Tab-separated table of N, CA and C and ligand atoms in Angstrom:
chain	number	residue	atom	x	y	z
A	3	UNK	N	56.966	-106.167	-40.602
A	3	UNK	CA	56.202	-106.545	-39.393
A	3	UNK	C	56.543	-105.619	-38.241
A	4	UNK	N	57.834	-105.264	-38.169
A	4	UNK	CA	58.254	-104.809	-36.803
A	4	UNK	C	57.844	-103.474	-36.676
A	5	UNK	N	58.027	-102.751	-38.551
A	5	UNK	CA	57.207	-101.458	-38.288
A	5	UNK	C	56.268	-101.462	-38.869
A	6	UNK	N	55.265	-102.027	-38.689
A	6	UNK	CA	54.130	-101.863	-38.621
A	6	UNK	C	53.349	-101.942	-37.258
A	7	UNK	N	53.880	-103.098	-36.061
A	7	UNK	CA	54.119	-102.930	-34.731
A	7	UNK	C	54.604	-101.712	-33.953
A	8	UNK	N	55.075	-101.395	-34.783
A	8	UNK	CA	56.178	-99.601	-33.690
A	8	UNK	C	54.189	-98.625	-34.157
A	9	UNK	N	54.346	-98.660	-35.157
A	9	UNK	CA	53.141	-97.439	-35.666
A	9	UNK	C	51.699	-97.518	-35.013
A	10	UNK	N	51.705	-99.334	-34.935
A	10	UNK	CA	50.149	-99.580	-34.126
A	10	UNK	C	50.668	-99.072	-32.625
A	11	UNK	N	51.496	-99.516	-32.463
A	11	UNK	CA	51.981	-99.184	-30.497
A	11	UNK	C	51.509	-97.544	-30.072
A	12	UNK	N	52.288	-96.747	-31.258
A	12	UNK	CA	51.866	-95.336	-30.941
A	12	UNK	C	50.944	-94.757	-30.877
A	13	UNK	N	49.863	-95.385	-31.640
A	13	UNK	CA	48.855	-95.072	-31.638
A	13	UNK	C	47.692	-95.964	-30.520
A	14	UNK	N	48.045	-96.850	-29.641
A	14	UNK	CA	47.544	-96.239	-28.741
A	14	UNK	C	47.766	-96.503	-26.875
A	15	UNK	N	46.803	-96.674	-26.157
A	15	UNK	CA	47.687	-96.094	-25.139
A	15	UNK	C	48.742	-97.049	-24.391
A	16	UNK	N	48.288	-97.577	-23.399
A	16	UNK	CA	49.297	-98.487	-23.225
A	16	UNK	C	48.749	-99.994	-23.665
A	17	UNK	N	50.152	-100.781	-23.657
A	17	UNK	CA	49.967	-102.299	-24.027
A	17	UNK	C	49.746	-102.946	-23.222
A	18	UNK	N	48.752	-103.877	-22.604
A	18	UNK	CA	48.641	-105.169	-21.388
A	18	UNK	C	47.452	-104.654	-20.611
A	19	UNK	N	46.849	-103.080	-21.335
A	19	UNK	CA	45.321	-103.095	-21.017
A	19	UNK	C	44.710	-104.229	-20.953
A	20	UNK	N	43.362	-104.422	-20.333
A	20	UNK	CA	42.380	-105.296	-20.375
A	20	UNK	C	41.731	-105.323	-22.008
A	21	UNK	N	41.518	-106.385	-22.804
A	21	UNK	CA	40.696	-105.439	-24.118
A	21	UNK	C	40.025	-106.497	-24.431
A	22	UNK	N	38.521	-106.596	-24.543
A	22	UNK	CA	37.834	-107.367	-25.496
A	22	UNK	C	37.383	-106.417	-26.883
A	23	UNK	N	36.702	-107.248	-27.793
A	23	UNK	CA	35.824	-106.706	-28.605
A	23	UNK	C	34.487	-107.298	-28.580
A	24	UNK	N	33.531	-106.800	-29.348
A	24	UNK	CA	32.138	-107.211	-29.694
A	24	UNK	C	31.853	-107.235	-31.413
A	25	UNK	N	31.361	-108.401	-31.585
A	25	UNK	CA	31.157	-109.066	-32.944
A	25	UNK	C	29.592	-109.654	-32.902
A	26	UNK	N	28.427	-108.221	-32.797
A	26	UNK	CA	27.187	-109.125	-33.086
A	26	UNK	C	27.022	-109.775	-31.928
A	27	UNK	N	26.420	-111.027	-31.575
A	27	UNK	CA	26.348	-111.522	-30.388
A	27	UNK	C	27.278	-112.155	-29.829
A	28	UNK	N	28.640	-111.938	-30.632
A	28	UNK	CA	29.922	-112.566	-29.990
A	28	UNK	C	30.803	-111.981	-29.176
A	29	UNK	N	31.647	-112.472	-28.227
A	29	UNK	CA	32.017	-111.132	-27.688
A	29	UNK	C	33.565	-111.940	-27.084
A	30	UNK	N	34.823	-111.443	-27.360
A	30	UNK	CA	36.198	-111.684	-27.837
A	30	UNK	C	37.260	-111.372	-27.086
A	31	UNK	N	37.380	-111.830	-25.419
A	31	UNK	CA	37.965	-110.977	-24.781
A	31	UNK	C	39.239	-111.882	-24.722
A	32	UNK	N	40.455	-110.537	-24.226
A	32	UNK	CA	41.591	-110.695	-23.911
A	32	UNK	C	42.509	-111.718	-24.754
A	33	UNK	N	42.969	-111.105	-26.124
A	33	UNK	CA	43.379	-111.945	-26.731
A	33	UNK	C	45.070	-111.863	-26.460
A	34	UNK	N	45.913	-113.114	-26.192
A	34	UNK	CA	47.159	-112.832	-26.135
A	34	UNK	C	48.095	-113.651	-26.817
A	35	UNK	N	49.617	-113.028	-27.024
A	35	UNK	CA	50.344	-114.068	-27.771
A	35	UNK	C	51.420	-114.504	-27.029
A	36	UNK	N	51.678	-115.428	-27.334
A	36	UNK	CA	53.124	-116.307	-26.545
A	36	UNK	C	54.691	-115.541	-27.009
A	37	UNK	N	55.030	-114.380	-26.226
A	37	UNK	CA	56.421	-114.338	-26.637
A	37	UNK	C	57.552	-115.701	-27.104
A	38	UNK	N	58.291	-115.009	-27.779
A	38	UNK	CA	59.087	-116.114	-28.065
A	38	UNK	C	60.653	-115.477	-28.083
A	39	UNK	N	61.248	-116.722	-28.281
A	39	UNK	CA	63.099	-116.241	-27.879
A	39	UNK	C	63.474	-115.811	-29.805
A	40	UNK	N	64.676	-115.893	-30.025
A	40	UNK	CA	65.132	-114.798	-31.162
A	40	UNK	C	65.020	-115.974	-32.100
A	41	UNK	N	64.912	-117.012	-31.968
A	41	UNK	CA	65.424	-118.176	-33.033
A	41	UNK	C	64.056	-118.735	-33.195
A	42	UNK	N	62.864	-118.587	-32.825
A	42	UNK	CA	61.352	-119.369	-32.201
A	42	UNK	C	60.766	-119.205	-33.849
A	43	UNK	N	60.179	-120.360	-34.304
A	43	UNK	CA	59.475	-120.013	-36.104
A	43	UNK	C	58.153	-119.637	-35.612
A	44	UNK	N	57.705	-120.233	-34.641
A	44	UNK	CA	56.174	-119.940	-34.441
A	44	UNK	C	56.031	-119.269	-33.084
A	45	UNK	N	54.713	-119.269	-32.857
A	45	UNK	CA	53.926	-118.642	-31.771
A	45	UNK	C	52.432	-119.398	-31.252
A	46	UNK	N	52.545	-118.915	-30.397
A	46	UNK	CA	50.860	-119.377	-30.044
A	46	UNK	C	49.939	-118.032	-29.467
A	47	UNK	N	48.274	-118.100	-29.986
A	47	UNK	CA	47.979	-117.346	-30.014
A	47	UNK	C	46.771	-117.849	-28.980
A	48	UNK	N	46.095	-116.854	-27.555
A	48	UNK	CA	45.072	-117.281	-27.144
A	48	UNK	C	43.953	-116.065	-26.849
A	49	UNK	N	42.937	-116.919	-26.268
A	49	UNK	CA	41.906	-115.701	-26.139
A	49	UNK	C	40.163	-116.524	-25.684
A	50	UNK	N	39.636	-116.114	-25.361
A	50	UNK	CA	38.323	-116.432	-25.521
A	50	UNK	C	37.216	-116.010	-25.955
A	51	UNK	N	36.140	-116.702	-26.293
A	51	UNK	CA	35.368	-116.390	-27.270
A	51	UNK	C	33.290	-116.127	-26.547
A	52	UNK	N	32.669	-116.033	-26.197
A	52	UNK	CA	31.537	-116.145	-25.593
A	52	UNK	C	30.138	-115.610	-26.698
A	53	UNK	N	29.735	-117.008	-27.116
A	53	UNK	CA	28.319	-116.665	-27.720
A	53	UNK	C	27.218	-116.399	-26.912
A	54	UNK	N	26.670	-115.043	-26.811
A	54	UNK	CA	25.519	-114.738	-26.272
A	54	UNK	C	24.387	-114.306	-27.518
A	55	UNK	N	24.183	-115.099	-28.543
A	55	UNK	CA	23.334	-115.535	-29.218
A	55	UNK	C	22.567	-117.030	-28.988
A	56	UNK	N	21.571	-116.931	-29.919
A	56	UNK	CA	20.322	-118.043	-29.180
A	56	UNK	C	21.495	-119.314	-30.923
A	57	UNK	N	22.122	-119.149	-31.582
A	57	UNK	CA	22.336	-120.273	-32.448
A	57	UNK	C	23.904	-120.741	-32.254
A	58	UNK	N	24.406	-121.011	-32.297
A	58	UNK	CA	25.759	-121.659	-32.489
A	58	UNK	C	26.687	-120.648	-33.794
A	59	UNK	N	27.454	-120.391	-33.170
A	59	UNK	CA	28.973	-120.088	-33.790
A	59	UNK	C	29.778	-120.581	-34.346
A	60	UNK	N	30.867	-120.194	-35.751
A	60	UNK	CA	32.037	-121.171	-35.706
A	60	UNK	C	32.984	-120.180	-36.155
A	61	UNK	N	34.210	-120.791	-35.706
A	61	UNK	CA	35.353	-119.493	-35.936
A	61	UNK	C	36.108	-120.635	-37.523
A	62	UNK	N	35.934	-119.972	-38.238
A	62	UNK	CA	36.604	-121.008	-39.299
A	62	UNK	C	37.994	-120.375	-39.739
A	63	UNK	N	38.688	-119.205	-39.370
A	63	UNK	CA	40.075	-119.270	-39.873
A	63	UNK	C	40.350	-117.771	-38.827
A	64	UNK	N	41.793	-118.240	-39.230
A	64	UNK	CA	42.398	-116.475	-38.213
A	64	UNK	C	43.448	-116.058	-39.662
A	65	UNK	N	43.390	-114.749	-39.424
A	65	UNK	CA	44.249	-114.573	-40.593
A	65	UNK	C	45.856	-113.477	-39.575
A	66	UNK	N	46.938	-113.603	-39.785
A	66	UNK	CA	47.336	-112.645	-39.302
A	66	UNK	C	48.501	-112.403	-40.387
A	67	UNK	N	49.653	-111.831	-40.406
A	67	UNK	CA	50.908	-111.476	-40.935
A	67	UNK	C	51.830	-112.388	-41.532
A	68	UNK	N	51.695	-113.814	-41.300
A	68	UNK	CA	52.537	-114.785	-41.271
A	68	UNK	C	52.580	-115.517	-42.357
A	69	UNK	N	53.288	-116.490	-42.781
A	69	UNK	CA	53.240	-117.398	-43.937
A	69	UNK	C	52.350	-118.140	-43.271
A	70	UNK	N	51.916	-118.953	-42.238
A	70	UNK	CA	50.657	-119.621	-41.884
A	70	UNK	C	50.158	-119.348	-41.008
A	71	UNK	N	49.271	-119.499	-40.446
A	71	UNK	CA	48.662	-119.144	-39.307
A	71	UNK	C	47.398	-120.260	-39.049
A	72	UNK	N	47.201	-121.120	-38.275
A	72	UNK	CA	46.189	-121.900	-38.095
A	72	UNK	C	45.382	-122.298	-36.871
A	73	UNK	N	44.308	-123.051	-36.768
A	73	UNK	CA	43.546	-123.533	-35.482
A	73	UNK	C	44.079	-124.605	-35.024
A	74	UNK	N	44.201	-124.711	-33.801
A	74	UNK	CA	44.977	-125.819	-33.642
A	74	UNK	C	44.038	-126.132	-31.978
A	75	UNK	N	44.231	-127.692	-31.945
A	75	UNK	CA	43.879	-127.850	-30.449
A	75	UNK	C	44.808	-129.173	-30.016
A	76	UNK	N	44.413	-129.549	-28.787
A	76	UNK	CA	45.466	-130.234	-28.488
A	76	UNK	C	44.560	-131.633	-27.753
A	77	UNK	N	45.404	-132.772	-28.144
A	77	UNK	CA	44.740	-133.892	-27.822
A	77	UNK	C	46.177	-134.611	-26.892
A	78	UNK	N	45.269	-135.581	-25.616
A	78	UNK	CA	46.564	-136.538	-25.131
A	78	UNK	C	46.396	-137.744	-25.281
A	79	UNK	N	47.565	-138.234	-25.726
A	79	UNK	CA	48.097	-139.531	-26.165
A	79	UNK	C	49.170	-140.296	-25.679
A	80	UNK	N	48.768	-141.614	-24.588
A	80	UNK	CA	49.546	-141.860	-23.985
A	80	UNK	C	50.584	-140.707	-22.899
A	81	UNK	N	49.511	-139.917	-22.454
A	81	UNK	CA	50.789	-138.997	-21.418
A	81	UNK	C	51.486	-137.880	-22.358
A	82	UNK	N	51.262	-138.149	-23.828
A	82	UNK	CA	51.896	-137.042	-24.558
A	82	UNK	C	51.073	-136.292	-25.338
A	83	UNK	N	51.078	-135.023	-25.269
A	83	UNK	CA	50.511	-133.619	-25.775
A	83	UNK	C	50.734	-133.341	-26.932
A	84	UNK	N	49.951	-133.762	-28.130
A	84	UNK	CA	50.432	-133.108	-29.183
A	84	UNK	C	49.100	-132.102	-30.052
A	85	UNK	N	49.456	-131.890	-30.988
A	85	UNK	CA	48.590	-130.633	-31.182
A	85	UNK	C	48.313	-131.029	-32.714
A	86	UNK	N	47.188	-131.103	-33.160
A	86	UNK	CA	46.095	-130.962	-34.712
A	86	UNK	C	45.679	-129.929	-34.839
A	87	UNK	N	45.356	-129.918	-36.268
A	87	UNK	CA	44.784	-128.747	-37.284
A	87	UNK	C	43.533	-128.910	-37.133
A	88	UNK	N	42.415	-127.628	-36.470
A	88	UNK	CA	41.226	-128.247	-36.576
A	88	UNK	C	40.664	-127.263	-37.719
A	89	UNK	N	40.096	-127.219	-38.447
A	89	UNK	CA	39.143	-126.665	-39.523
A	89	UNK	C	38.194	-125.268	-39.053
A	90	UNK	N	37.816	-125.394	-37.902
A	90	UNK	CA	36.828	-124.600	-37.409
A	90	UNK	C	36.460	-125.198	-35.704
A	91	UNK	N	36.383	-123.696	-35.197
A	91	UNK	CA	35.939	-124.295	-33.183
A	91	UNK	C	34.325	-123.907	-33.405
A	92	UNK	N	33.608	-124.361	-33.334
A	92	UNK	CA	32.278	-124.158	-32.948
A	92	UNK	C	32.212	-123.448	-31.026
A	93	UNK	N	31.597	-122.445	-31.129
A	93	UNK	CA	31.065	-121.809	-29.864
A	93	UNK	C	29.681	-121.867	-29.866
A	94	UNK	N	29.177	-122.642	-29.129
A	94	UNK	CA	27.236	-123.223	-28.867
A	94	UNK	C	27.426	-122.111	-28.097
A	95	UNK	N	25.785	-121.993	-28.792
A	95	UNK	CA	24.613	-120.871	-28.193
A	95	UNK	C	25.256	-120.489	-27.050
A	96	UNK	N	25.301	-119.458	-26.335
A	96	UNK	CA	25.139	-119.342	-24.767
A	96	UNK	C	26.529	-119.955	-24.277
A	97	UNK	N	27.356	-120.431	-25.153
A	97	UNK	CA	28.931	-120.517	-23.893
A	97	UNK	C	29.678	-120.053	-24.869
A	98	UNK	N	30.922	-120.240	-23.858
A	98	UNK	CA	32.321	-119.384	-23.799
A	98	UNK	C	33.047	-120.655	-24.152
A	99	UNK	N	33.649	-120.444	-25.210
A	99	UNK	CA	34.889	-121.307	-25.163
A	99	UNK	C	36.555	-120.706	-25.386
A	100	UNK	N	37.368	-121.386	-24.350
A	100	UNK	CA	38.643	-120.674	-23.900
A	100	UNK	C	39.600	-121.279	-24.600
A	101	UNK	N	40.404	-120.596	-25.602
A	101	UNK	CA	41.610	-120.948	-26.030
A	101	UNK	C	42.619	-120.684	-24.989
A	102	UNK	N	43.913	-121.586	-24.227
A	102	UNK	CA	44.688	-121.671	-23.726
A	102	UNK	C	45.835	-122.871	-23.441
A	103	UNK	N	46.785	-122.579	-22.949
A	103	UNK	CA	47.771	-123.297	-23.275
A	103	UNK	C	47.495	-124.556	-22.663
A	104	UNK	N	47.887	-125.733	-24.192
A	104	UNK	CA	47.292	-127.192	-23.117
A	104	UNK	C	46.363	-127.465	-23.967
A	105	UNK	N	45.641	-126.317	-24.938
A	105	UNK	CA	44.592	-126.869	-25.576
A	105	UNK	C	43.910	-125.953	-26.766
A	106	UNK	N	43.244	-125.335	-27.300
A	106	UNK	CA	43.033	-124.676	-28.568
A	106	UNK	C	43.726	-123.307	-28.400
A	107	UNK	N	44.040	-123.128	-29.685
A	107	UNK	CA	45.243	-122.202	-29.568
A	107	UNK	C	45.363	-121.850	-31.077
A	108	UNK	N	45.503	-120.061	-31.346
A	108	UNK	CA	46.045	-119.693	-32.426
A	108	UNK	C	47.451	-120.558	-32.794
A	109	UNK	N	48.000	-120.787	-33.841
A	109	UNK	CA	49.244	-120.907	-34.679
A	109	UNK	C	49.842	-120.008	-35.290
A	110	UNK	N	51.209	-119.421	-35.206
A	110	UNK	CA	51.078	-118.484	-35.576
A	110	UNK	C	52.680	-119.008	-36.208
A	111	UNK	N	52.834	-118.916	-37.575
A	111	UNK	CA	53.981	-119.834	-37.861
A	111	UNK	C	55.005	-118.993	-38.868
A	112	UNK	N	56.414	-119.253	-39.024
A	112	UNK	CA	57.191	-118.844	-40.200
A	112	UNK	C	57.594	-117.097	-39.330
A	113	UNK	N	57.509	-117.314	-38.397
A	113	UNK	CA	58.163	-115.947	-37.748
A	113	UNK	C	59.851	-115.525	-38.367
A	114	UNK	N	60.203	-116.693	-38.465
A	114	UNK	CA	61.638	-116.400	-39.138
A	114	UNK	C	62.480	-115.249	-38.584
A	115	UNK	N	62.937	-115.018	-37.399
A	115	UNK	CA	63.758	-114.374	-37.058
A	115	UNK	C	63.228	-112.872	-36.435
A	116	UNK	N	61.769	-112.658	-37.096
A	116	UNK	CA	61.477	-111.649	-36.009
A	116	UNK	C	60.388	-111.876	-34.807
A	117	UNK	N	61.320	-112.256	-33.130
A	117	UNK	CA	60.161	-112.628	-32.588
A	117	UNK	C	59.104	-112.193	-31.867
A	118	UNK	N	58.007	-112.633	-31.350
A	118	UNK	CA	57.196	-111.775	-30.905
A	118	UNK	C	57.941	-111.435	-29.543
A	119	UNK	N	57.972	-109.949	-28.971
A	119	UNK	CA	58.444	-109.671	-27.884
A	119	UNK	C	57.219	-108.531	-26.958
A	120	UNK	N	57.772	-108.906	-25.354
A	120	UNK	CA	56.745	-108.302	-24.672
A	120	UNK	C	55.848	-106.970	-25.423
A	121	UNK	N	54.907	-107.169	-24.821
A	121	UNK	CA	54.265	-105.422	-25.360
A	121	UNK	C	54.209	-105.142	-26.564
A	122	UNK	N	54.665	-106.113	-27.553
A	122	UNK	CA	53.948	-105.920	-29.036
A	122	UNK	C	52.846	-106.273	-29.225
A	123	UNK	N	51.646	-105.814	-30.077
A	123	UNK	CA	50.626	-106.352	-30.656
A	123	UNK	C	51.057	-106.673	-31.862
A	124	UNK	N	49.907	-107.712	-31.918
A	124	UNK	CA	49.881	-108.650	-33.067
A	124	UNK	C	48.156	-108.483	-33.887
A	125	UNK	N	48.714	-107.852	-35.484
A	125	UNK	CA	47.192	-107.439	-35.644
A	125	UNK	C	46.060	-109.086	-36.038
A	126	UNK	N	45.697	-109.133	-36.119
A	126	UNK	CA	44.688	-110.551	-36.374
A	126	UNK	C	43.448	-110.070	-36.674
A	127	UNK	N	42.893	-110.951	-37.780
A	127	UNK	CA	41.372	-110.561	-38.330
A	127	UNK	C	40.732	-112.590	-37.915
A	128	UNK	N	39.625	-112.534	-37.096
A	128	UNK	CA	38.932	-113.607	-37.002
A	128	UNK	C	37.863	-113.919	-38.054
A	129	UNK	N	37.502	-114.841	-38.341
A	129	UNK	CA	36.700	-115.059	-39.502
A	129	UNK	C	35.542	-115.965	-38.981
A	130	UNK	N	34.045	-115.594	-38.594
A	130	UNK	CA	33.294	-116.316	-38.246
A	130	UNK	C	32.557	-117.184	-39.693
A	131	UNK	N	31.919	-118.051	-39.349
A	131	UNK	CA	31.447	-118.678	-40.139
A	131	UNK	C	30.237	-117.591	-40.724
A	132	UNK	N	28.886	-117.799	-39.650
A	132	UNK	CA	28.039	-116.473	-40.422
A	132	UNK	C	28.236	-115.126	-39.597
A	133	UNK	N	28.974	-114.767	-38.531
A	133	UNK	CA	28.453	-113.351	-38.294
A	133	UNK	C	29.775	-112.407	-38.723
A	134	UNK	N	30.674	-112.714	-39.737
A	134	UNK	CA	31.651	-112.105	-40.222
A	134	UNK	C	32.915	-111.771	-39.468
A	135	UNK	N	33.553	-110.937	-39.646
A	135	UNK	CA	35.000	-110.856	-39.453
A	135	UNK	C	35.191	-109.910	-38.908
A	136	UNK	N	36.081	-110.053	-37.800
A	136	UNK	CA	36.539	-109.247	-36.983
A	136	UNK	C	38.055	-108.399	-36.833
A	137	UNK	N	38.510	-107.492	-36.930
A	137	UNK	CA	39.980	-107.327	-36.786
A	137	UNK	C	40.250	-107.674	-34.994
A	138	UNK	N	41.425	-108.124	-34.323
A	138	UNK	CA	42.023	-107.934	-33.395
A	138	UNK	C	43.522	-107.750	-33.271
A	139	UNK	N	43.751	-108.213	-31.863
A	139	UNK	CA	44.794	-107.469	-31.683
A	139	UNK	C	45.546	-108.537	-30.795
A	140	UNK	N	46.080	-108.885	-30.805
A	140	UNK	CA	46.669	-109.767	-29.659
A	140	UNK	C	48.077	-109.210	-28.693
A	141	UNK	N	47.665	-109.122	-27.777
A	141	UNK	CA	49.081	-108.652	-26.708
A	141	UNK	C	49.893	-109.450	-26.840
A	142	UNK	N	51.231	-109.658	-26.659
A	142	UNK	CA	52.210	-110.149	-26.375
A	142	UNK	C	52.531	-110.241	-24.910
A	143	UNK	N	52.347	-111.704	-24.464
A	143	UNK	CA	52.717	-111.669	-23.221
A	143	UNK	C	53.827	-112.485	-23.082
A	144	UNK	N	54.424	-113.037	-21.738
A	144	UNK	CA	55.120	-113.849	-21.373
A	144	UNK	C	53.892	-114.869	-21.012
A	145	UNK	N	53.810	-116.094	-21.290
A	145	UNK	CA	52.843	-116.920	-21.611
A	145	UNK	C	53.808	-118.109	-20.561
A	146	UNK	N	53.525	-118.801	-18.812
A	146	UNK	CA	54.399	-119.425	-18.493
A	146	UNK	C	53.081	-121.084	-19.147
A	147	UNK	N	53.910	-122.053	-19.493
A	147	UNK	CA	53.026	-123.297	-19.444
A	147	UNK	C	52.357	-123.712	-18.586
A	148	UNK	N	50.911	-123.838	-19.011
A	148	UNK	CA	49.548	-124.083	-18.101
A	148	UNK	C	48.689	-123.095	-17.245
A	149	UNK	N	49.465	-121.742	-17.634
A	149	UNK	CA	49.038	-120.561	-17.262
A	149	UNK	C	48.248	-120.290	-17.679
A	150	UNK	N	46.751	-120.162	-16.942
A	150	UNK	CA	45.463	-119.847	-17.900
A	150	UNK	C	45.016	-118.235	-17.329
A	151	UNK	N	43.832	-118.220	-18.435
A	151	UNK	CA	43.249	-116.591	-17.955
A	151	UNK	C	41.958	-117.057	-17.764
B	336	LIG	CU1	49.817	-125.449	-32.444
């Protein structure tokens, strides 16, 4: 993982650019990941998504490096925050929907000792339901709680 991170870094310019992509009428900006401390198994992964197509979207899996990696969103219960596996996020026609902390969010799990640290990317392939698959990239940020983009 770590060198495969050193080789993507060099190649290109700097890390904490602005970066979306474009997927067809989808369009994928600013994807980032939750640094973590040396002992952390998982991660969280965010970003947003904006259908400017006339039909509905669905993101049905993320694939990245990890022993798991999943969709996750977050529901409250009694005052407490906990977080489910969802199957797939649907993005309707014409909006944006924002993964961020507090509420849908990459999983990014089984890190086992190597953690994500500032200024690494993280490679990630998105998997739409029909308009196919995307590679990305996710920055590594310092991610403070409830900090949105
Ligand atoms: Cu989660």
């Amino acid at each position: 993982m770590k060198t495969t991170i050193a080789l993507i870094l060099s190649l290109l310019p700097v890390a904490g650019f602005a970066h979306d992509y474009t997927l067809g009428d989808l369009k994928i900006a600013h994807p980032i990941a939750r640094e973590t401390t040396a002992t952390a198994m998982s991660s969280a992964g965010y970003l947003s998504i904006t259908n400017n197509g006339d039909t509905d979207a669905s993101l049905v899996e993320v694939r990245a490096d990890f022993p798991r990696v999943m969709i996750h969103d977050t529901k409250m219960e009694n005052d407490v925050a906990s977080m489910f596996h969802v199957d797939e996020i649907v993005i309707p026609a014409g909006e944006t929907v924002t993964f961020a902390p507090g509420g849908k969010h990459v999983m990014f799990m089984g890190l086992n000792g190597d953690p994500m640290e500032i200024g690494e990317q993280v490679p990630a392939t998105l998997v739409f339901k029909d308009a196919g698959e995307i590679d990305i990239m996710f920055n590594v940020e310092e991610i403070k709680a409830g900090h949105n983009h």
